[in-house]
Amino acid sequence: MSDNTSEFSADAGDGETADPTADDMVIETDVASATSSSETTTTPDPIIRSRDLDVFYGEEQALDSIDIDIPENRVTAIIGPSGCGKSTFLRCINRMNDRIEACRVEGELSLRGKNVYDPDVDPVALRRRVGMVFQEPNPFPKSIYDNVAYGLEIQDVEGDHDEIVEQSLKRAALWDEVSHQLDSSGLELSGGQQQRLCIARAIAPDPEVLLMDEPASALDPVATSQVEDLIEELAEDYTVVIVTHNMQQAARISDKTAVFLTGGELVEFGDTDQIFENPEHDRVEDYITGKFG
Amino acid sequence: MATNNEIEGFGRVSRTAGTLFRYLLLAATLFGLVFVTILLVYVANDAIRPLTADPGWHLTFFLTLVIPTLAAGAYANRRDIAALRTGVFTIGFVVVALMFSGGAAMIFVDIVEPLTWLAFLLALAVPTAVTMAVVSYDHRVSFVAQFVVTVAAFYLSLFGVPGPLGSLAGVSTMVPSLFGFVAGLPFAPAPWLMMAMTFGPPVAYVGSRYVAGDRDRRTHVLVGAGVLAVVLAGGALAPFAGVDPVPGVVVAAVGIAPPLVYAAGTAVNRPTERVGLLVPATVVVGSLVGAVAVDVVGFAGPQSWVDWAFLTSSHSSTAAEAGFYPAIGGSILLMLTVAVLAFPVGIGAAVYLEEYAPNNRFTRIIDVNISNLAGVPSVVYGLLGLGLFVTYLNQPPGTVLLGGATLGLLILPIVIISAREAIRAVPEETRAASYGMGATKWQTVKNVVLPRSFSGILTGTILALGRAIGETAPLIMIGAPNVKYSLPAGLSEAASAMPLQVYAWSSLYAGDDFYQKAVPAGVVVLVAILLAMNSIAIVLRNKYQSTE
Ligand SMILES: Nc1ncnc2c1ncn2[C@@H]1O[C@H](COP(=O)(O)OP(=O)(O)O)[C@@H](O)[C@H]1O
Ligand SMILES: [Mg+2]
């Protein structure tokens, strides 16, 4: 195996020991999260950090010089009007943009200090550390069990898969509903259940970061609030970055909020309470109060 | 006043042109269908000759078969339309399964010795087991080691040491392969027992999985034992019906057990559709009662040209005695060869083009040319087969292998195109989900894309296969014999095929009698086999669409 895979390896233990600074960061983060309240004045060291990040689709610029520091074990919401580049930014983090031919990324985006666009980074190994949940529930046409075990199988995760599947379904608040029908197809579930299945699938291999692109927008209100509760709980162990165009949702579940506005700029980034109560920029205030968007 | 009315109402907009257009479209839709149907009815009438039967024969079957079946169908329909559908499907299943079992039985009666078959299966099963064992330890064994072990296991098991590699160097085989060893055993169980051993367990396993699902172990064992009993009974009871035990086992395992399993599955798992089983039951019982009744009373049945003798004998100098057996067998062998040659290549090409190929000019050129290849006339493919295999590679003309390779080339573009369509129908979100989990391309293709598109690929390839076995021109070009008196004993022997035999019967040399008797009978058999294949494709497609 080449060294890039040891840097972004499927093995979660590997990732922390590979880079000595990463180790330090973990400790610091723990200390920071123990001492600080939600009104953090001393922000913990970021797990994801971008500097001067530009993204182009062909000639079209979708993201313009994004600088952001996303803290560990927090929920960071990304809000903004349609087409402002929220999904594009999210796809930069796990390099799903690589799959779009016209897409070109410039600048730096690092995960635990390592620029994921360095040539020695294997995007497949990166994605094993950064899970993703999509807008439309997209379970595989396989059994519920096989859906959740998918990441375990392809990543060769050691351990008792039955146990991990059960734990993941429990964490996704789905176990009680499906424990008796693990063999039936994931497609037979309702929309909300499917999305929770996708969350269970994403967390089963225990990624460090969970990206969610409008995970509740295709769901009815009841399912939405279930998924939202779930996200708040997940934040205890995961760094969650969630795109939403639902302002209340962002306010309710996130610790930090990033506001992107048309043109692909990050206009404001800060603690959620501050952004919603007292934004610095008039454009952000207009957007949040619904005067534009 | 009229104008007043129009102002008060909304007035009317003329739809004459639209209505005319609509019926023209309907006519266009039905145009071909009607003509082909008329032709087929005409040919079927010539072949089966229902009017030569005693009126009493028709009346008897009308009373024992038609009326009860209609009544049962109406009853099932009143209870639940889904039940009726299940019942009709079961009948179709029985017909298609019996046809397939007949084809499979031919292979084991005339081409493959049961002992050879058993040896071959064992020689494949052992290395497969080795491969699975190695792969399940895959995080401990490197890929290269796995690959080497797998290839070595298959080679040793099929060819021995040093095998064909050694004979290239002039060394004779020192250690026989597993295949050679088993096939050369001086003692062996009775042939039909060997067939039951190879066919029974897989059918029983699939059957018990299907019927018992996630029920308790007892149900599983019960269903499995039931299927095994049916298969063994096929062999044990066949002699009483005047049939060899070997085809008896094959027909029981392929033709009778699967529909029974399906019916049992309906009875156990879908209680609302249970009444539907009344329909196939009525058909079976009604036919038997009718057959006994006309036999007892002595009503003569139709003097059909398609009869048991036609299906089981070979060509003869008189039309009334001419049979179709070698042609059917030849077509089955050709079909198997085509499937083995064309499907892996075609599906492989489709996966490459859809999942791996970069989007550049080279790919686009290939793209366009594959579509062009699909339009090349079949005669040209025949010429290609003749030039490439016979003239250039010095193969004997007209063999099964040659015909299969030529027809395989012919349908390759169709297989590629339809497989690509099926692969393209896999939603992008599903792929994204897999890549988002950190899957490699190979893992995504293997675990998500192929399973998801499998039934679509199968549908397209079955239809393509149907096209291949209906082809005549390429076979004529490569010098396949018009008339063969026996089944080919292997892939390197010449074989006739159904369309070729029909063509021979209709040619000038064959005489009027053949044209009137043998040709319609041959056409009916050919069309029936093609329709059976298409029905499988349609059932697969419906199933595929309903799981979307
Ligand atoms: N696959 C793509 N190809 C070309 N342009 C794209 C693609 N995806 C997004 N874009 C463009 O990038 C911009 C940002 O899109 P996106 O990130 O999807 O916005 P959001 O998620 O905020 O609605 C839009 O102008 C959109 O048209
Ligand atoms: Mg979006």
mmCIF file of C-alpha atoms in Angstrom, chain B residues 208-444:
data_model
loop_
_atom_site.group_PDB
_atom_site.id
_atom_site.type_symbol
_atom_site.label_atom_id
_atom_site.label_comp_id
_atom_site.label_asym_id
_atom_site.label_seq_id
_atom_site.Cartn_x
_atom_site.Cartn_y
_atom_site.Cartn_z
ATOM 1 C CA SER B 208 -37.092 -24.313 0.298
ATOM 2 C CA ARG B 209 -35.592 -20.824 0.432
ATOM 3 C CA TYR B 210 -38.426 -19.564 -1.754
ATOM 4 C CA VAL B 211 -41.300 -21.252 0.044
ATOM 5 C CA ALA B 212 -40.125 -21.273 3.647
ATOM 6 C CA GLY B 213 -38.249 -17.938 3.579
ATOM 7 C CA ASP B 214 -37.496 -17.026 7.149
ATOM 8 C CA ARG B 215 -39.719 -19.653 8.697
ATOM 9 C CA ASP B 216 -38.497 -22.355 11.037
ATOM 10 C CA ARG B 217 -36.117 -25.112 10.071
ATOM 11 C CA ARG B 218 -38.857 -27.738 9.899
ATOM 12 C CA THR B 219 -40.648 -26.009 7.028
ATOM 13 C CA HIS B 220 -37.359 -25.694 5.163
ATOM 14 C CA VAL B 221 -36.617 -29.389 5.547
ATOM 15 C CA LEU B 222 -40.147 -30.331 4.609
ATOM 16 C CA VAL B 223 -40.147 -28.328 1.376
ATOM 17 C CA GLY B 224 -36.667 -29.492 0.452
ATOM 18 C CA ALA B 225 -37.588 -33.116 1.052
ATOM 19 C CA GLY B 226 -40.740 -32.651 -1.003
ATOM 20 C CA VAL B 227 -38.768 -31.354 -3.975
ATOM 21 C CA LEU B 228 -36.235 -34.182 -3.688
ATOM 22 C CA ALA B 229 -39.108 -36.649 -3.590
ATOM 23 C CA VAL B 230 -40.564 -35.195 -6.784
ATOM 24 C CA VAL B 231 -37.196 -35.410 -8.535
ATOM 25 C CA LEU B 232 -36.575 -39.000 -7.436
ATOM 26 C CA ALA B 233 -40.124 -39.959 -8.318
ATOM 27 C CA GLY B 234 -39.507 -38.578 -11.795
ATOM 28 C CA GLY B 235 -36.727 -41.084 -12.264
ATOM 29 C CA ALA B 236 -38.413 -43.974 -10.521
ATOM 30 C CA LEU B 237 -41.808 -43.617 -12.213
ATOM 31 C CA ALA B 238 -40.627 -42.691 -15.715
ATOM 32 C CA PRO B 239 -40.232 -46.316 -16.875
ATOM 33 C CA PHE B 240 -43.904 -46.934 -16.113
ATOM 34 C CA ALA B 241 -44.794 -44.143 -18.524
ATOM 35 C CA GLY B 242 -42.511 -45.635 -21.133
ATOM 36 C CA VAL B 243 -39.848 -42.950 -20.719
ATOM 37 C CA ASP B 244 -36.194 -43.341 -19.813
ATOM 38 C CA PRO B 245 -35.432 -42.508 -16.179
ATOM 39 C CA VAL B 246 -32.764 -39.921 -17.106
ATOM 40 C CA PRO B 247 -35.111 -37.548 -18.977
ATOM 41 C CA GLY B 248 -37.702 -38.404 -16.311
ATOM 42 C CA VAL B 249 -35.435 -36.903 -13.641
ATOM 43 C CA VAL B 250 -34.643 -33.842 -15.747
ATOM 44 C CA VAL B 251 -38.289 -33.156 -16.531
ATOM 45 C CA ALA B 252 -39.246 -33.607 -12.881
ATOM 46 C CA ALA B 253 -36.480 -31.311 -11.669
ATOM 47 C CA VAL B 254 -36.743 -28.574 -14.297
ATOM 48 C CA GLY B 255 -40.316 -28.850 -15.541
ATOM 49 C CA ILE B 256 -42.437 -30.079 -12.649
ATOM 50 C CA ALA B 257 -40.723 -29.137 -9.394
ATOM 51 C CA PRO B 258 -40.354 -25.370 -10.040
ATOM 52 C CA PRO B 259 -44.053 -24.738 -10.790
ATOM 53 C CA LEU B 260 -44.975 -26.891 -7.793
ATOM 54 C CA VAL B 261 -42.616 -24.832 -5.649
ATOM 55 C CA TYR B 262 -44.171 -21.656 -6.982
ATOM 56 C CA ALA B 263 -47.662 -22.967 -6.232
ATOM 57 C CA ALA B 264 -46.586 -24.008 -2.742
ATOM 58 C CA GLY B 265 -45.068 -20.591 -2.189
ATOM 59 C CA THR B 266 -48.365 -18.984 -3.170
ATOM 60 C CA ALA B 267 -50.337 -21.292 -0.911
ATOM 61 C CA VAL B 268 -48.077 -20.686 2.085
ATOM 62 C CA ASN B 269 -47.064 -17.051 1.767
ATOM 63 C CA ARG B 270 -49.897 -15.290 -0.060
ATOM 64 C CA PRO B 271 -53.161 -16.525 1.411
ATOM 65 C CA THR B 272 -55.274 -14.017 -0.538
ATOM 66 C CA GLU B 273 -54.008 -15.409 -3.834
ATOM 67 C CA ARG B 274 -54.504 -18.998 -2.848
ATOM 68 C CA VAL B 275 -57.804 -19.318 -4.732
ATOM 69 C CA GLY B 276 -55.917 -18.503 -7.921
ATOM 70 C CA LEU B 277 -54.281 -21.930 -7.782
ATOM 71 C CA LEU B 278 -57.722 -23.324 -8.560
ATOM 72 C CA VAL B 279 -57.177 -22.273 -12.172
ATOM 73 C CA PRO B 280 -54.041 -24.313 -12.927
ATOM 74 C CA ALA B 281 -55.442 -27.193 -10.899
ATOM 75 C CA THR B 282 -58.583 -27.156 -13.041
ATOM 76 C CA VAL B 283 -56.491 -27.090 -16.208
ATOM 77 C CA VAL B 284 -54.407 -30.091 -15.153
ATOM 78 C CA VAL B 285 -57.315 -32.132 -13.862
ATOM 79 C CA GLY B 286 -59.552 -31.111 -16.767
ATOM 80 C CA SER B 287 -56.956 -32.176 -19.343
ATOM 81 C CA LEU B 288 -56.443 -35.529 -17.668
ATOM 82 C CA VAL B 289 -60.167 -36.197 -17.327
ATOM 83 C CA GLY B 290 -60.733 -35.099 -20.919
ATOM 84 C CA ALA B 291 -57.923 -37.303 -22.198
ATOM 85 C CA VAL B 292 -59.282 -40.340 -20.379
ATOM 86 C CA ALA B 293 -62.814 -39.568 -21.542
ATOM 87 C CA VAL B 294 -61.990 -39.278 -25.262
ATOM 88 C CA ASP B 295 -59.903 -42.428 -24.959
ATOM 89 C CA VAL B 296 -62.743 -44.361 -23.380
ATOM 90 C CA VAL B 297 -65.420 -43.135 -25.774
ATOM 91 C CA GLY B 298 -63.082 -43.356 -28.734
ATOM 92 C CA PHE B 299 -63.253 -39.813 -30.127
ATOM 93 C CA ALA B 300 -60.290 -39.236 -32.413
ATOM 94 C CA GLY B 301 -58.142 -36.204 -31.691
ATOM 95 C CA PRO B 302 -56.783 -33.834 -34.351
ATOM 96 C CA GLN B 303 -54.273 -35.325 -36.762
ATOM 97 C CA SER B 304 -51.708 -32.718 -35.918
ATOM 98 C CA TRP B 305 -48.374 -32.639 -37.713
ATOM 99 C CA VAL B 306 -46.855 -31.415 -34.482
ATOM 100 C CA ASP B 307 -46.941 -34.572 -32.436
ATOM 101 C CA TRP B 308 -44.644 -36.655 -30.300
ATOM 102 C CA ALA B 309 -43.140 -38.362 -33.359
ATOM 103 C CA PHE B 310 -42.432 -35.010 -35.017
ATOM 104 C CA LEU B 311 -40.615 -33.765 -31.927
ATOM 105 C CA THR B 312 -38.571 -36.907 -31.366
ATOM 106 C CA SER B 313 -37.620 -38.245 -34.806
ATOM 107 C CA SER B 314 -35.340 -36.950 -37.496
ATOM 108 C CA HIS B 315 -35.859 -35.989 -41.100
ATOM 109 C CA SER B 316 -37.271 -38.659 -43.338
ATOM 110 C CA SER B 317 -38.005 -39.091 -47.012
ATOM 111 C CA THR B 318 -41.730 -38.701 -46.499
ATOM 112 C CA ALA B 319 -43.216 -35.555 -45.099
ATOM 113 C CA ALA B 320 -45.575 -37.362 -42.749
ATOM 114 C CA GLU B 321 -42.686 -39.065 -40.999
ATOM 115 C CA ALA B 322 -40.222 -36.198 -41.036
ATOM 116 C CA GLY B 323 -39.203 -34.991 -37.591
ATOM 117 C CA PHE B 324 -37.616 -31.989 -36.010
ATOM 118 C CA TYR B 325 -35.508 -33.563 -33.251
ATOM 119 C CA PRO B 326 -31.977 -32.918 -34.601
ATOM 120 C CA ALA B 327 -32.915 -29.367 -35.525
ATOM 121 C CA ILE B 328 -34.291 -28.622 -32.060
ATOM 122 C CA GLY B 329 -31.202 -30.114 -30.446
ATOM 123 C CA GLY B 330 -28.921 -28.211 -32.797
ATOM 124 C CA SER B 331 -30.662 -24.954 -31.975
ATOM 125 C CA ILE B 332 -30.386 -25.616 -28.242
ATOM 126 C CA LEU B 333 -26.661 -26.287 -28.553
ATOM 127 C CA LEU B 334 -26.197 -23.204 -30.701
ATOM 128 C CA MET B 335 -28.103 -21.164 -28.139
ATOM 129 C CA LEU B 336 -25.904 -22.375 -25.288
ATOM 130 C CA THR B 337 -22.761 -21.666 -27.291
ATOM 131 C CA VAL B 338 -23.980 -18.205 -28.224
ATOM 132 C CA ALA B 339 -24.861 -17.471 -24.609
ATOM 133 C CA VAL B 340 -21.473 -18.590 -23.312
ATOM 134 C CA LEU B 341 -19.579 -16.654 -25.983
ATOM 135 C CA ALA B 342 -21.610 -13.483 -26.403
ATOM 136 C CA PHE B 343 -22.894 -12.683 -22.927
ATOM 137 C CA PRO B 344 -19.645 -12.266 -21.007
ATOM 138 C CA VAL B 345 -18.080 -10.261 -23.825
ATOM 139 C CA GLY B 346 -21.177 -8.158 -24.418
ATOM 140 C CA ILE B 347 -21.879 -7.426 -20.771
ATOM 141 C CA GLY B 348 -18.202 -6.758 -20.166
ATOM 142 C CA ALA B 349 -18.131 -4.253 -23.001
ATOM 143 C CA ALA B 350 -21.290 -2.611 -21.703
ATOM 144 C CA VAL B 351 -19.874 -2.250 -18.199
ATOM 145 C CA TYR B 352 -16.668 -0.812 -19.595
ATOM 146 C CA LEU B 353 -18.443 1.711 -21.787
ATOM 147 C CA GLU B 354 -20.872 2.810 -19.088
ATOM 148 C CA GLU B 355 -18.692 2.795 -16.001
ATOM 149 C CA TYR B 356 -15.068 3.066 -17.004
ATOM 150 C CA ALA B 357 -14.664 4.598 -20.447
ATOM 151 C CA PRO B 358 -13.446 8.199 -20.424
ATOM 152 C CA ASN B 359 -15.669 10.555 -22.326
ATOM 153 C CA ASN B 360 -13.393 11.249 -25.283
ATOM 154 C CA ARG B 361 -13.478 11.039 -29.039
ATOM 155 C CA PHE B 362 -12.307 7.428 -29.095
ATOM 156 C CA THR B 363 -15.211 6.349 -26.883
ATOM 157 C CA ARG B 364 -17.673 8.260 -29.015
ATOM 158 C CA ILE B 365 -16.377 6.581 -32.179
ATOM 159 C CA ILE B 366 -16.793 3.161 -30.570
ATOM 160 C CA ASP B 367 -20.245 4.203 -29.429
ATOM 161 C CA VAL B 368 -21.456 5.107 -32.886
ATOM 162 C CA ASN B 369 -19.908 2.035 -34.460
ATOM 163 C CA ILE B 370 -21.526 -0.386 -32.065
ATOM 164 C CA SER B 371 -24.879 1.018 -33.110
ATOM 165 C CA ASN B 372 -23.809 0.599 -36.729
ATOM 166 C CA LEU B 373 -22.791 -3.004 -36.121
ATOM 167 C CA ALA B 374 -26.278 -3.743 -34.844
ATOM 168 C CA GLY B 375 -27.573 -2.736 -38.251
ATOM 169 C CA VAL B 376 -25.229 -4.897 -40.334
ATOM 170 C CA PRO B 377 -27.242 -7.561 -42.202
ATOM 171 C CA SER B 378 -26.957 -11.067 -40.828
ATOM 172 C CA VAL B 379 -25.689 -12.419 -44.175
ATOM 173 C CA VAL B 380 -22.630 -10.268 -43.723
ATOM 174 C CA TYR B 381 -21.978 -11.831 -40.334
ATOM 175 C CA GLY B 382 -22.271 -15.224 -42.000
ATOM 176 C CA LEU B 383 -19.649 -14.143 -44.490
ATOM 177 C CA LEU B 384 -17.454 -12.974 -41.634
ATOM 178 C CA GLY B 385 -17.824 -16.331 -39.917
ATOM 179 C CA LEU B 386 -17.000 -18.154 -43.123
ATOM 180 C CA GLY B 387 -13.996 -16.017 -43.923
ATOM 181 C CA LEU B 388 -12.605 -15.824 -40.413
ATOM 182 C CA PHE B 389 -13.189 -19.307 -39.068
ATOM 183 C CA VAL B 390 -13.369 -21.585 -42.099
ATOM 184 C CA THR B 391 -11.059 -19.995 -44.635
ATOM 185 C CA TYR B 392 -8.595 -18.297 -42.348
ATOM 186 C CA LEU B 393 -8.538 -20.488 -39.227
ATOM 187 C CA ASN B 394 -9.194 -23.699 -41.141
ATOM 188 C CA GLN B 395 -12.107 -24.811 -39.011
ATOM 189 C CA PRO B 396 -14.488 -27.384 -40.467
ATOM 190 C CA PRO B 397 -17.630 -25.654 -41.768
ATOM 191 C CA GLY B 398 -21.009 -25.790 -40.114
ATOM 192 C CA THR B 399 -20.001 -26.875 -36.620
ATOM 193 C CA VAL B 400 -21.849 -25.880 -33.481
ATOM 194 C CA LEU B 401 -18.881 -23.853 -32.296
ATOM 195 C CA LEU B 402 -18.612 -22.023 -35.596
ATOM 196 C CA GLY B 403 -22.344 -21.349 -35.745
ATOM 197 C CA GLY B 404 -22.343 -20.217 -32.133
ATOM 198 C CA ALA B 405 -19.401 -17.907 -32.704
ATOM 199 C CA THR B 406 -20.990 -16.393 -35.806
ATOM 200 C CA LEU B 407 -24.383 -15.898 -34.191
ATOM 201 C CA GLY B 408 -22.607 -14.623 -31.088
ATOM 202 C CA LEU B 409 -20.895 -11.951 -33.163
ATOM 203 C CA LEU B 410 -24.241 -11.147 -34.730
ATOM 204 C CA ILE B 411 -25.988 -10.446 -31.450
ATOM 205 C CA LEU B 412 -22.984 -8.973 -29.654
ATOM 206 C CA PRO B 413 -23.898 -5.367 -30.512
ATOM 207 C CA ILE B 414 -27.502 -5.975 -29.436
ATOM 208 C CA VAL B 415 -26.325 -7.460 -26.155
ATOM 209 C CA ILE B 416 -23.998 -4.508 -25.603
ATOM 210 C CA ILE B 417 -26.662 -1.939 -26.379
ATOM 211 C CA SER B 418 -29.360 -3.498 -24.221
ATOM 212 C CA ALA B 419 -26.956 -4.156 -21.343
ATOM 213 C CA ARG B 420 -25.802 -0.551 -21.509
ATOM 214 C CA GLU B 421 -29.381 0.606 -21.320
ATOM 215 C CA ALA B 422 -29.968 -1.534 -18.250
ATOM 216 C CA ILE B 423 -26.794 -0.244 -16.605
ATOM 217 C CA ARG B 424 -27.684 3.330 -17.445
ATOM 218 C CA ALA B 425 -31.044 2.822 -15.749
ATOM 219 C CA VAL B 426 -29.282 2.391 -12.402
ATOM 220 C CA PRO B 427 -29.946 5.737 -10.732
ATOM 221 C CA GLU B 428 -26.965 8.023 -10.290
ATOM 222 C CA GLU B 429 -27.968 8.440 -6.630
ATOM 223 C CA THR B 430 -27.361 4.757 -6.031
ATOM 224 C CA ARG B 431 -23.881 5.011 -7.449
ATOM 225 C CA ALA B 432 -23.229 8.172 -5.466
ATOM 226 C CA ALA B 433 -24.302 6.348 -2.306
ATOM 227 C CA SER B 434 -21.756 3.645 -2.959
ATOM 228 C CA TYR B 435 -18.895 5.993 -3.807
ATOM 229 C CA GLY B 436 -19.833 8.126 -0.823
ATOM 230 C CA MET B 437 -19.292 5.098 1.398
ATOM 231 C CA GLY B 438 -15.735 4.869 0.155
ATOM 232 C CA ALA B 439 -16.284 2.140 -2.392
ATOM 233 C CA THR B 440 -13.883 1.749 -5.269
ATOM 234 C CA LYS B 441 -15.223 1.624 -8.799
ATOM 235 C CA TRP B 442 -14.850 -2.150 -8.903
ATOM 236 C CA GLN B 443 -16.737 -2.521 -5.615
ATOM 237 C CA THR B 444 -19.483 -0.232 -6.852
#
